[in-house]
Short mmCIF file of C-alpha atoms in Angstrom, two decimals:
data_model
loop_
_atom_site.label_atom_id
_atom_site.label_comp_id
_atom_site.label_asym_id
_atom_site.label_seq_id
_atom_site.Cartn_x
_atom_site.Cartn_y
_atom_site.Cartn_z
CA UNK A 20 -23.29 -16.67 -2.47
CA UNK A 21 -21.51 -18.78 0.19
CA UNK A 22 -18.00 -18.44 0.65
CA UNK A 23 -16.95 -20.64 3.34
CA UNK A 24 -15.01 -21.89 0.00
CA UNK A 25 -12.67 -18.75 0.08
CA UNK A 26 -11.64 -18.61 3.72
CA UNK A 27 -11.20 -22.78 5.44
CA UNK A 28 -10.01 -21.89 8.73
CA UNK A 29 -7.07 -24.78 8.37
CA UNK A 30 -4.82 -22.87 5.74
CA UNK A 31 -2.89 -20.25 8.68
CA UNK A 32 -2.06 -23.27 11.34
CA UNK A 33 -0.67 -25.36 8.61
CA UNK A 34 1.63 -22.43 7.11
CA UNK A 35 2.26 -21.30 10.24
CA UNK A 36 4.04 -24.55 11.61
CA UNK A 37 5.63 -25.35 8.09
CA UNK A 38 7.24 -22.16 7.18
CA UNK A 39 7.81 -19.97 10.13
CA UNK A 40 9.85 -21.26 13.32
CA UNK A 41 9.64 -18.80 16.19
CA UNK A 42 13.41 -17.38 16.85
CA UNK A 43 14.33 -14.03 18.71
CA UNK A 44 16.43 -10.67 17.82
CA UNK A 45 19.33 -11.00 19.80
CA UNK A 46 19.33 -7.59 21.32
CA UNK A 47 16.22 -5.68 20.45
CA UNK A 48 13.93 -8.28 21.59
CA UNK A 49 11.94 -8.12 18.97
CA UNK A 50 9.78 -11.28 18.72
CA UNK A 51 9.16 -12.99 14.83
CA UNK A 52 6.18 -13.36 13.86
CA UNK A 53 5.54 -16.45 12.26
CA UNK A 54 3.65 -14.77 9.34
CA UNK A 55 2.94 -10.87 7.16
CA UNK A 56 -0.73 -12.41 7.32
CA UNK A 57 -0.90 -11.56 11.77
CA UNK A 58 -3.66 -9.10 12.08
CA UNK A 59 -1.75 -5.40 13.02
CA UNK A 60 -5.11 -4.46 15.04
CA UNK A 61 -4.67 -7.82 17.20
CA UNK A 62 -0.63 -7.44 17.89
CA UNK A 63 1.28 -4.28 17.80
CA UNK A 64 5.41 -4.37 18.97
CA UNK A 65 6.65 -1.37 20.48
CA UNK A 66 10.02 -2.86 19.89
CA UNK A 67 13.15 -0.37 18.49
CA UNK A 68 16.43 -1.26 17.37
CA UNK A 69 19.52 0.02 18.59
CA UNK A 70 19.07 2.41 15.72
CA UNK A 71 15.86 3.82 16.59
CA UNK A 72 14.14 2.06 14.06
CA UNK A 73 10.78 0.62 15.25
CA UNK A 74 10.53 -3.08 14.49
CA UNK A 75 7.22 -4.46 13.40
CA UNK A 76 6.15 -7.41 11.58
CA UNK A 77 3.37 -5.70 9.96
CA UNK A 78 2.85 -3.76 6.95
CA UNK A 79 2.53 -0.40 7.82
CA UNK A 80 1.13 1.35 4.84
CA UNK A 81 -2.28 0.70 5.73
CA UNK A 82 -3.23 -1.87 3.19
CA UNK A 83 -6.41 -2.87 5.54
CA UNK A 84 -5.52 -6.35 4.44
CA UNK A 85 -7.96 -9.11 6.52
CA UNK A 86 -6.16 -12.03 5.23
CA UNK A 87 -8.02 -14.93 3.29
CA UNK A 88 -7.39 -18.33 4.49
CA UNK A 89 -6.57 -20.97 1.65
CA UNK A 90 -7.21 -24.49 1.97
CA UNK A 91 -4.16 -26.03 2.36
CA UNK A 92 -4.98 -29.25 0.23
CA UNK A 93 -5.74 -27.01 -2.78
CA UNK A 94 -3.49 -23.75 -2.42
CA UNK A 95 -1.21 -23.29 -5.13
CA UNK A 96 1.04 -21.08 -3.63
CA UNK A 97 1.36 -23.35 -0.53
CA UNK A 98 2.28 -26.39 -3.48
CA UNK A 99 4.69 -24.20 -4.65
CA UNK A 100 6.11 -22.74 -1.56
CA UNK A 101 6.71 -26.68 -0.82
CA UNK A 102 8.79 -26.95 -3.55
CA UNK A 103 11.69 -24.68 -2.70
CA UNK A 104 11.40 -24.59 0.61
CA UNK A 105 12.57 -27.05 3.35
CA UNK A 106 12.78 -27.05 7.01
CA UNK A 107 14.68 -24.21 7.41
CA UNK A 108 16.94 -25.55 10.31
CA UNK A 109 16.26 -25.80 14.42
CA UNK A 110 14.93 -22.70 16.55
CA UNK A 111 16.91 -20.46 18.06
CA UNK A 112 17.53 -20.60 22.09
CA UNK A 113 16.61 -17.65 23.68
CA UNK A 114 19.98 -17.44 25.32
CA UNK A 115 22.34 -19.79 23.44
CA UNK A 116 23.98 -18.39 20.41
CA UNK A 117 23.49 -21.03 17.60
CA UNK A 118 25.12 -20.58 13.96
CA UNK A 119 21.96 -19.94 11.31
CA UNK A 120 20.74 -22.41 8.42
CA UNK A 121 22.60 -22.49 5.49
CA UNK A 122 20.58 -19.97 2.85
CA UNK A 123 18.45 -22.04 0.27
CA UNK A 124 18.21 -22.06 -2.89
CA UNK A 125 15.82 -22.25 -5.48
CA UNK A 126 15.09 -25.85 -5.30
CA UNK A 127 15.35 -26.27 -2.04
CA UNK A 128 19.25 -27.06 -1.09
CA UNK A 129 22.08 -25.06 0.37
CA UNK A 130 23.22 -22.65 -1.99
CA UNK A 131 26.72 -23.61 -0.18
CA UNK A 132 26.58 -27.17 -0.49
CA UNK A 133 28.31 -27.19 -3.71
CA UNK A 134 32.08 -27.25 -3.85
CA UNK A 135 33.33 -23.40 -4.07
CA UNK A 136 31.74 -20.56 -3.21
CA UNK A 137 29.73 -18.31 -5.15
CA UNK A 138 30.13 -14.26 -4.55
CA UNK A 139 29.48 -11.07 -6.25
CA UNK A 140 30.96 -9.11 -8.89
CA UNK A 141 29.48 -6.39 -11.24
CA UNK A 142 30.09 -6.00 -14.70
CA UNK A 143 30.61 -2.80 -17.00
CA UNK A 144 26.69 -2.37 -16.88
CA UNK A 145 26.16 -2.43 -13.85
CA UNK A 146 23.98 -5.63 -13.15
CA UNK A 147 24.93 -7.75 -10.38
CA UNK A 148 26.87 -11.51 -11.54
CA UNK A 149 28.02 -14.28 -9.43
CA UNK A 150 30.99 -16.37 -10.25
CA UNK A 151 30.76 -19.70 -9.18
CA UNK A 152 35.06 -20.69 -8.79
CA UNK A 153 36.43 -21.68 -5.76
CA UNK A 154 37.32 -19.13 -3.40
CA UNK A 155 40.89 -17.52 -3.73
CA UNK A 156 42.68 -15.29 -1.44
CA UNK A 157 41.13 -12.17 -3.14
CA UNK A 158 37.74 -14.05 -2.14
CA UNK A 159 38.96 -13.95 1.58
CA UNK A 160 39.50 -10.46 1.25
CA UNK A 161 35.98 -9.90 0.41
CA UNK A 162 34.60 -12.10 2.96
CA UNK A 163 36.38 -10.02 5.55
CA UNK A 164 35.21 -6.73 4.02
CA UNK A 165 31.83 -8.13 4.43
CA UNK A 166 32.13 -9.41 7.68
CA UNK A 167 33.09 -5.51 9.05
CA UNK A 168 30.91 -4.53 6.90
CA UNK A 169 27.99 -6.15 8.28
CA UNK A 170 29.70 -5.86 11.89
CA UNK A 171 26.71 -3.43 13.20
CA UNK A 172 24.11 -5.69 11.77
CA UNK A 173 25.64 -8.36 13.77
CA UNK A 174 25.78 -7.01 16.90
CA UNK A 175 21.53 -6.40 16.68
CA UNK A 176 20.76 -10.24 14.99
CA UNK A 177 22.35 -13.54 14.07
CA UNK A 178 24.11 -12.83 11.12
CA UNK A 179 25.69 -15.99 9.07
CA UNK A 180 28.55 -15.46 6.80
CA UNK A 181 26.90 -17.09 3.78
CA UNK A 182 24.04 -14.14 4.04
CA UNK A 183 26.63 -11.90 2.94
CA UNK A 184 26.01 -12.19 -1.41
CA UNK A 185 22.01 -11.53 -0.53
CA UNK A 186 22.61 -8.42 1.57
CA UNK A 187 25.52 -6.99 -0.54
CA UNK A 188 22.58 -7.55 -3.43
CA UNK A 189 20.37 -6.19 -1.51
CA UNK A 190 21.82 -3.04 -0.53
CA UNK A 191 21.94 -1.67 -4.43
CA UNK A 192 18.22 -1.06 -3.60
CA UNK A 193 19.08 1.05 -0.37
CA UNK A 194 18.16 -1.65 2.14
CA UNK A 195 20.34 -1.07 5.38
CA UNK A 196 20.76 -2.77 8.42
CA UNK A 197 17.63 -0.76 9.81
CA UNK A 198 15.54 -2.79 7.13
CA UNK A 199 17.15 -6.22 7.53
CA UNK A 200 16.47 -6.63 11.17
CA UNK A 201 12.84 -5.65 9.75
CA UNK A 202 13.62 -8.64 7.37
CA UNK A 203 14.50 -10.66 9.75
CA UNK A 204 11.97 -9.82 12.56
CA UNK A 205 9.39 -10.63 10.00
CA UNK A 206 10.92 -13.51 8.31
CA UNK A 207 13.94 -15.50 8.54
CA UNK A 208 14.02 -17.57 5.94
CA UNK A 209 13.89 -14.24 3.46
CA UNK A 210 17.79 -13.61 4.60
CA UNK A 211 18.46 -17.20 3.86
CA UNK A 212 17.89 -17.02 -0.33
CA UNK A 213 20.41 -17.55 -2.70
CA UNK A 214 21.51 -14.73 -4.28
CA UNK A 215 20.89 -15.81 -7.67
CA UNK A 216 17.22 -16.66 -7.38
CA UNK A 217 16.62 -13.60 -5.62
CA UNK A 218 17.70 -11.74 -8.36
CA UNK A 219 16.26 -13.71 -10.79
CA UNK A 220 12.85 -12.92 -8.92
CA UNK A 221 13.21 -9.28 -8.34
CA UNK A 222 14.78 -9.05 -12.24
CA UNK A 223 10.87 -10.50 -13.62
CA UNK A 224 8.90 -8.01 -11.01
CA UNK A 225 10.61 -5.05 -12.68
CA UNK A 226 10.69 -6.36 -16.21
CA UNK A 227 6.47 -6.27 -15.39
CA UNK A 228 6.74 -2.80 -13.93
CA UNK A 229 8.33 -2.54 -10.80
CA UNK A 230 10.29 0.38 -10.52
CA UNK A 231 13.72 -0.28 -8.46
CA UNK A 232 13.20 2.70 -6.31
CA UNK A 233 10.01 0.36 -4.89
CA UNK A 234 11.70 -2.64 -4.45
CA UNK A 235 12.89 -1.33 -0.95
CA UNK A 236 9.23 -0.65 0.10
CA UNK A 237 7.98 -4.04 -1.18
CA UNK A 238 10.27 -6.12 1.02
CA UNK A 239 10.00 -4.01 4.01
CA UNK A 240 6.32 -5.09 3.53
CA UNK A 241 6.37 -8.57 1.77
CA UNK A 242 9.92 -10.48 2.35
CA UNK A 243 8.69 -13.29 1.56
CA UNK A 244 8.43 -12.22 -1.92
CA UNK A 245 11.97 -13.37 -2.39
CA UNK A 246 11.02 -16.60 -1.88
CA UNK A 247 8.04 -17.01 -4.33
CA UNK A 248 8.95 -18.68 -7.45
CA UNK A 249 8.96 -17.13 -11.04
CA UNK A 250 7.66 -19.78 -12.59
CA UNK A 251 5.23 -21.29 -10.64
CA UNK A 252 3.70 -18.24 -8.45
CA UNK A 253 4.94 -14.44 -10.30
CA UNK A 254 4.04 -15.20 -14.03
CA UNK A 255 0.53 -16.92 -12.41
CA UNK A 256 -0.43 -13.94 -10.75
CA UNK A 257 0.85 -11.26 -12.88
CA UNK A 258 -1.20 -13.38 -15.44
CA UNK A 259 -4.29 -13.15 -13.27
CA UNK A 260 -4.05 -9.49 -13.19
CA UNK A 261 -4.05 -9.17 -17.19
CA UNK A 262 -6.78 -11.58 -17.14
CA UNK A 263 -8.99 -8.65 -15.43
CA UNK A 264 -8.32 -6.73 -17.84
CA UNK A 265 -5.49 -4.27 -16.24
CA UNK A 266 -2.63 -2.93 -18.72
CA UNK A 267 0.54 -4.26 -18.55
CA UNK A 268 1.66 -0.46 -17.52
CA UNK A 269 -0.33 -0.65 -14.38
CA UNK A 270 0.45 -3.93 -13.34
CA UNK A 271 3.93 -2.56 -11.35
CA UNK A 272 1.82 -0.36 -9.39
CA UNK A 273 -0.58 -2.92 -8.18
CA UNK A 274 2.30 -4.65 -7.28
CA UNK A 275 3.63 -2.26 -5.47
CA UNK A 276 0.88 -0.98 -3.80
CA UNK A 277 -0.18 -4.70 -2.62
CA UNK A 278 2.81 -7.07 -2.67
CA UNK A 279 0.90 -9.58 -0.53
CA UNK A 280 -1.01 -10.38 -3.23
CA UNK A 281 1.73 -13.10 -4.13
CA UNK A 282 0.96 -14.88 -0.98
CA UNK A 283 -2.76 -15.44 -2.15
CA UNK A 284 -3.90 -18.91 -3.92
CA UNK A 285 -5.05 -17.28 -7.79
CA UNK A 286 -7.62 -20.08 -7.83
CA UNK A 287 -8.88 -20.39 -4.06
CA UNK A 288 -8.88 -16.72 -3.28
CA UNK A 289 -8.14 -14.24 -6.02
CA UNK A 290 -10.65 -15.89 -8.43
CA UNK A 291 -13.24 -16.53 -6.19
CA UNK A 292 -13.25 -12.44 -4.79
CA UNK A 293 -13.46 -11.37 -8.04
CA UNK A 294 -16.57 -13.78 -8.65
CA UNK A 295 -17.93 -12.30 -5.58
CA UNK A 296 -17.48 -8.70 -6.71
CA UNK A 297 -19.47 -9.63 -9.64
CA UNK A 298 -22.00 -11.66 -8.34
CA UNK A 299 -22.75 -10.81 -5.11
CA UNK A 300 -21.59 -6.96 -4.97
CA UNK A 301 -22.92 -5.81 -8.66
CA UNK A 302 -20.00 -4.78 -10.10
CA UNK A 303 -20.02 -4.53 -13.92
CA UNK A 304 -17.08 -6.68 -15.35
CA UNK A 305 -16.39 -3.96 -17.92
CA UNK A 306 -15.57 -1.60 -14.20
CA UNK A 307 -13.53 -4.70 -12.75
CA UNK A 308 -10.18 -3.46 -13.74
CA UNK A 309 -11.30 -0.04 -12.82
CA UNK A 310 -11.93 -1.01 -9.27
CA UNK A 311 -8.91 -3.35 -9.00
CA UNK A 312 -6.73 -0.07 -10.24
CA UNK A 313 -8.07 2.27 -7.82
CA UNK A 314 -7.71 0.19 -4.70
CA UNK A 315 -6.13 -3.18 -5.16
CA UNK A 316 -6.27 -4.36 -1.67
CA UNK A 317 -9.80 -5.09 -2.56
CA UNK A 318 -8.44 -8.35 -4.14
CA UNK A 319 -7.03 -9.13 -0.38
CA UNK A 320 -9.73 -8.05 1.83
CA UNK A 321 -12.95 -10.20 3.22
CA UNK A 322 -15.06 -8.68 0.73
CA UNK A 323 -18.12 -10.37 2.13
CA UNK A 324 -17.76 -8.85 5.44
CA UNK A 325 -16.49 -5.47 4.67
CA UNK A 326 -19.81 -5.35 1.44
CA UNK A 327 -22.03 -6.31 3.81
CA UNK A 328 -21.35 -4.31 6.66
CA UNK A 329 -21.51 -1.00 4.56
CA UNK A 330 -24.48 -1.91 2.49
CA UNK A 331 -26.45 -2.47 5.56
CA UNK A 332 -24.88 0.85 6.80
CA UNK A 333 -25.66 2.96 4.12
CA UNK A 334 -29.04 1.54 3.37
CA UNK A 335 -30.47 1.94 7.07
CA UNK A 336 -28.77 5.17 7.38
CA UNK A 337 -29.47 7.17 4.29
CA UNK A 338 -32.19 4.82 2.57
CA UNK A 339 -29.89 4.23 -0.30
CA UNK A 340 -30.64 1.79 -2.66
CA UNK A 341 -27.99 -1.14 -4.02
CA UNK A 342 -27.82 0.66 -7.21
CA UNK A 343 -26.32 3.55 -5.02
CA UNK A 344 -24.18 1.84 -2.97
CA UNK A 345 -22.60 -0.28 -5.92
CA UNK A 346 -22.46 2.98 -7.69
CA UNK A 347 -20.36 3.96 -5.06
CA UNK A 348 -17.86 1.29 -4.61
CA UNK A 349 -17.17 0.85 -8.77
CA UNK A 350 -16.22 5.42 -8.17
CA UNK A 351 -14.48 4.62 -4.88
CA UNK A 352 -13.81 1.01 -3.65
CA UNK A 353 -11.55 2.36 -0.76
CA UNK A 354 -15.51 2.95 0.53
CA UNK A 355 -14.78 -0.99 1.68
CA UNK A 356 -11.98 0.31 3.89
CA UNK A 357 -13.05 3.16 5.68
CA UNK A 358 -14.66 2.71 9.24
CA UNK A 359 -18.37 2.97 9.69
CA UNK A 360 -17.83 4.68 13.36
CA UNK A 361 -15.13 6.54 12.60
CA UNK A 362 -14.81 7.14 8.99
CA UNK A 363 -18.54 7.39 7.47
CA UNK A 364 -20.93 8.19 10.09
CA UNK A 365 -19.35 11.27 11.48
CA UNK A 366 -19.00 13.01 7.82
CA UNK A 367 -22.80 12.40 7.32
CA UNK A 368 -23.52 13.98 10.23
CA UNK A 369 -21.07 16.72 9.97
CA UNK A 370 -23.40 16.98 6.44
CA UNK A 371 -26.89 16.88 8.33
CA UNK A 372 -25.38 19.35 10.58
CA UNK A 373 -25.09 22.28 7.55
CA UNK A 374 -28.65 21.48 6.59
CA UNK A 375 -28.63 18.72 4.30
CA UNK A 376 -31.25 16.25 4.46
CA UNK A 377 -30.58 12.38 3.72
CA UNK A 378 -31.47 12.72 0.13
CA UNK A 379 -29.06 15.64 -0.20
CA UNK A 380 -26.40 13.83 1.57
CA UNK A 381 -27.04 10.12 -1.08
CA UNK A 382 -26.54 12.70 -4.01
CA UNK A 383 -23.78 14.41 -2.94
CA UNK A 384 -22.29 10.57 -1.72
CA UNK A 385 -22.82 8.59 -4.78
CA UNK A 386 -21.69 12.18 -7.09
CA UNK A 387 -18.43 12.23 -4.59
CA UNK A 388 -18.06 9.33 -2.68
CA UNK A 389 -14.41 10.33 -1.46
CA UNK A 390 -16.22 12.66 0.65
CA UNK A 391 -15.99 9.87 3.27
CA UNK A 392 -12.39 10.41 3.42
CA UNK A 393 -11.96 14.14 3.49
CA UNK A 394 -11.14 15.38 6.84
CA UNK A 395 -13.87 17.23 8.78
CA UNK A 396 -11.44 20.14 10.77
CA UNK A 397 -8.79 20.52 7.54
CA UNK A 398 -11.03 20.05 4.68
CA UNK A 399 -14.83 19.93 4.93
CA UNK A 400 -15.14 22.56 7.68
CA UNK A 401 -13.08 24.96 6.21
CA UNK A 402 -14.88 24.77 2.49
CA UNK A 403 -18.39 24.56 4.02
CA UNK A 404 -17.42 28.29 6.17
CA UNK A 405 -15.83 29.40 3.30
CA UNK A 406 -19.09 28.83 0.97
CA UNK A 407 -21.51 30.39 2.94
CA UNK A 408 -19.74 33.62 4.58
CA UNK A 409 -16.92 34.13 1.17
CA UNK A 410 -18.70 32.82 -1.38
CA UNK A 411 -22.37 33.80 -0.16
CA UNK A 412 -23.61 30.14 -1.64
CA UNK A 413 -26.10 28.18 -0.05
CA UNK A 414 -25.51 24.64 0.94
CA UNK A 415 -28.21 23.49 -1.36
CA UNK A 416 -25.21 24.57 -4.04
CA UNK A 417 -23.49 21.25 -3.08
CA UNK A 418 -25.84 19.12 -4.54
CA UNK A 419 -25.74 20.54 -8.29
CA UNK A 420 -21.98 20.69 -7.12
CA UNK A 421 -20.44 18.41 -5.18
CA UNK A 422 -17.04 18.61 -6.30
CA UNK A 423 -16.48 21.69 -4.93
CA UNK A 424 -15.73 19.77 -1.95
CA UNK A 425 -13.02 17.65 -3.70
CA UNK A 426 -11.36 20.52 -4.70
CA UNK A 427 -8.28 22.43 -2.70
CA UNK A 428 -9.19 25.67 -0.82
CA UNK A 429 -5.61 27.12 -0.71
CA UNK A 430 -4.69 26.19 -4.17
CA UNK A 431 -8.02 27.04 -6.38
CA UNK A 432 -11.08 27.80 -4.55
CA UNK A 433 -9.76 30.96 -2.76
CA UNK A 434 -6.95 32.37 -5.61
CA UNK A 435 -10.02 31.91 -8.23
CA UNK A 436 -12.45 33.72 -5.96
CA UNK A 437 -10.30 36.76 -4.89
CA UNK A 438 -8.39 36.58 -8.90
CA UNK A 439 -11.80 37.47 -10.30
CA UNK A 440 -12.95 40.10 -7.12
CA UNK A 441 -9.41 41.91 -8.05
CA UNK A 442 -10.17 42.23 -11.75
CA UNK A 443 -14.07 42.93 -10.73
CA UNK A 444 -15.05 40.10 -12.92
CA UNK A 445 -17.29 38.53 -9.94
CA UNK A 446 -20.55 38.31 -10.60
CA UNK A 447 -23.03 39.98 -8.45
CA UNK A 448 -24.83 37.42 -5.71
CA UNK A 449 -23.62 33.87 -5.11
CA UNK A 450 -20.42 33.32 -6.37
CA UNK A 451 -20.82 30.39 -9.11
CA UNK A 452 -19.51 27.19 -8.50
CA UNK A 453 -18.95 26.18 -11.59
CA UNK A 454 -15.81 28.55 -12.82
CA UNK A 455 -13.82 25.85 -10.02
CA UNK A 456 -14.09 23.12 -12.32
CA UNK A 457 -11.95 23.91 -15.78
CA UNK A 458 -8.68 23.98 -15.54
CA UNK A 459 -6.63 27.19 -15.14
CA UNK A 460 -5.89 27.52 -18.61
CA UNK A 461 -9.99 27.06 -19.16
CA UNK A 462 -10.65 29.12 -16.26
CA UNK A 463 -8.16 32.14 -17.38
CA UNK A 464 -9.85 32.24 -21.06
CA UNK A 465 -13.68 31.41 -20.06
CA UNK A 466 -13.89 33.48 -16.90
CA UNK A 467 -10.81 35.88 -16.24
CA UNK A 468 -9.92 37.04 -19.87
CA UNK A 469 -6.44 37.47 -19.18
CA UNK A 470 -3.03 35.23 -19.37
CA UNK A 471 -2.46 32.06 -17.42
CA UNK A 472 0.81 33.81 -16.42
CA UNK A 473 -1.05 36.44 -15.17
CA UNK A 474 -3.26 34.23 -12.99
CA UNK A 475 -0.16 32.00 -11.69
CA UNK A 476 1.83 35.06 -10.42
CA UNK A 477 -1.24 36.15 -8.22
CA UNK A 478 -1.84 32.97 -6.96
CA UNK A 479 1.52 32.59 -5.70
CA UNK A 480 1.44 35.88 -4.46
CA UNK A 481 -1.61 34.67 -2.50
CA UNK A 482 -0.39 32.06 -0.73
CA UNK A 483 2.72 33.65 -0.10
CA UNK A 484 0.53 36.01 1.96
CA UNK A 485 -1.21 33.62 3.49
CA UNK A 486 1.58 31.96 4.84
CA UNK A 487 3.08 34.68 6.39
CA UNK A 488 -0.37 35.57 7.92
CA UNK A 489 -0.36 31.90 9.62
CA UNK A 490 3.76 32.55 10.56
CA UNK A 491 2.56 35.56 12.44
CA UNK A 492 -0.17 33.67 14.66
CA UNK A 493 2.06 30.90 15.49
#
């Protein structure tokens, strides 16, 4: 399926000239970056602020985002963008001190414009209100307050008085000066909101699930999500999501996890991946939401590449066939984000290293795909020497198995082993894999006969042991 549909090379140029005009920190030297959609492999600032805080415009939860390009006749969210915002004012000079645009509101004028000034107050519940009378003496007062306030903040950007509502707004959330020169390194125009429709937008995100402890995290990531209309961009995608078929309890945590998600046209990008995952991958619609749950940057990503690159992998490498491979993506999508030189190729040959053959290593893959992301000298090492020398298993074990390598070695594989060798209840010969799989409870009644209490209190005996052991050697 062609999809030279989903990515038109014109959509970045055109956002990046309409939306984001280049303008400097003052002190760190921080450069902005016209958009969250830069590639962090490409560009990486090894900028701090006078706080110590490192300033990047980049996301830096490893969302493994590779942006898709819109069409900027046809985006949505570029229609709607147009709608509220205008040119946000001239360019800094590098070395002239200028005073900053007026903030915007939601339809696209100065939130300032109007006679009066608007400012916050909070009433007897706690939510934040603005009251829109002229300013009185008391109002000064304030504006002083937030001036010193704000005084620090100053001295590292270009701080305009009429910012002050948004950032005392902001603040309830935890945001501190650290995370609005982050704000501003990454984008302006976020600082420049009216206070109202920035509440209004961050209200709707937790009324679908957001918590408030996450809003911090989602603008340190996405600012420009203040900017993004309720109407006419939140309620559209928040829609799209329930259209996959994802509960309405989930639908915060997708939001979290992948706030850039607003910034992506529903009908020239979202849509149009999901087709593909369908169509092209072989994903089962009834698994869509599954997949969407368990990693939703996949809805971000250029699936085609990323689908094509590991299919080819995995099918020259182990001889797997689709079915396999698409078996393997609907159990663990994050497959699509893991490097083939770094990620997958040196865990199958860590597992053709043991003894397994190619065959062994497919099963144990499409069983336990997250296998791919288990680290060889912490995790796989570790469980493979304790197996064969503790456990006296052989590695053939693995295959009828495989979850034994999902499974902690500190926390069950070695307190169930030595629990049952201290009440003599090990069987003779291999130790058997399969009394690591119930749960403790299950474990305590099927295979130790004795309490769960019982079991707990020589576990944490155990590691208590074992941590003073490791003390001692370092």
């Amino acid at each position: 399926m062609a999809l030279c549909s989903l990515y038109p090379s014109n959509y970045a140029p055109i956002f990046l000239n309409k939306f984001n005009p280049t303008r400097t920190l003052r002190r760190s030297s921080c450069c902005a970056v016209p958009s969250s959609h830069s590639n962090p492999r490409i560009l990486k600032s090894n900028k701090r602020s006078r706080f110590g805080q490192r300033l990047s415009p980049y996301d830096s939860d490893n969302e493994n985002e590779d942006v898709l390009d819109d069409d900027d006749d046809e985006d949505d969210w570029l229609s709607d963008i147009s709608v509220f915002l205008q040119d946000p004012g001239p360019t800094y000079n590098d070395k002239l001190r200028r005073k900053a645009p007026a903030a915007i509101n939601g339809n696209g004028g100065s939130m300032f414009s109007r006679a009066g000034r608007k400012h916050k107050i909070v009433n007897g519940n706690g939510k934040v209100m603005l009251d829109r009378n002229n300013i009185t003496g008391k109002d000064k007062e304030t504006g002083k307050s937030s001036k010193n306030r704000y005084r620090r903040l100053s001295e590292e950007i270009e701080v305009d008085d009429k910012w002050f509502p948004l950032l005392d707004y902001l603040t309830t959330f935890g945001l501190k000066d650290s995370h609005f020169i982050q704000m501003y390194g990454r984008h302006i125009p976020s600082l420049q909101i009216n206070v109202t429709a920035a509440q209004e937008r961050l209200d709707y995100l937790m009324s679908v699930g957001v918590k408030s402890k996450d809003i911090k995290k989602i603008l340190m990531r996405q600012p420009q999500i203040l900017q993004y209309t309720v109407e006419s961009n939140l309620k559209s995608h928040v829609a799209f999501l329930v259209s996959l078929g994802i509960q309405d309890s989930r639908i915060g945590n997708i939001i979290t996890a992948t706030p850039s998600i607003f910034s992506y046209s529903v009908e020239n990008s979202l849509k149009p991946t999901v087709r593909y995952l369908i169509e092209e991958v072989g994903i089962k619609e009834s698994d869509l939401s599954k997949v969407v749950q368990l990693s939703p940057q996949i809805l971000v990503q250029r699936i085609d590449n990323t689908w094509n690159a590991r299919y080819r992998f995995l099918s020259k490498e182990l001889g797997a066939p689709r079915d396999n491979i698409v078996k393997m993506v609907t159990k663990h999508p994050q497959l699509l984000h893991y490097s083939i030189e770094d990620g997958l190729l040196p865990r199958i040959n860590f597992l053709r290293s043991i003894g397994m053959h190619n065959s062994d290593i497919l099963k144990v893959s499409t069983s336990l795909t997250q296998v791919f992301s288990l680290s060889l000298e912490d995790n796989l090492k570790p469980k493979y020497l304790y197996l064969v020398n503790e456990l006296q298993n052989e590695v053939k074990s693995l295959t009828k198995y495989p979850t034994y390598l999902s499974l902690s070695l500190d926390q069950r594989i070695r307190p169930r082993h030595r629990f049952l060798v201290a009440l003599k209840k090990a069987p003779k010969g291999p130790f058997p894999l399969s009394s690591f799989v119930p749960t403790d409870e299950s474990f305590c009644q099927q295979w130790a006969g004795t309490s769960l209490d019982k079991y707990l209190d020589f576990r944490q005996r155990l590691l208590l042991k074992d941590f003073a052991k490791k003390y001692e050697r370092s």
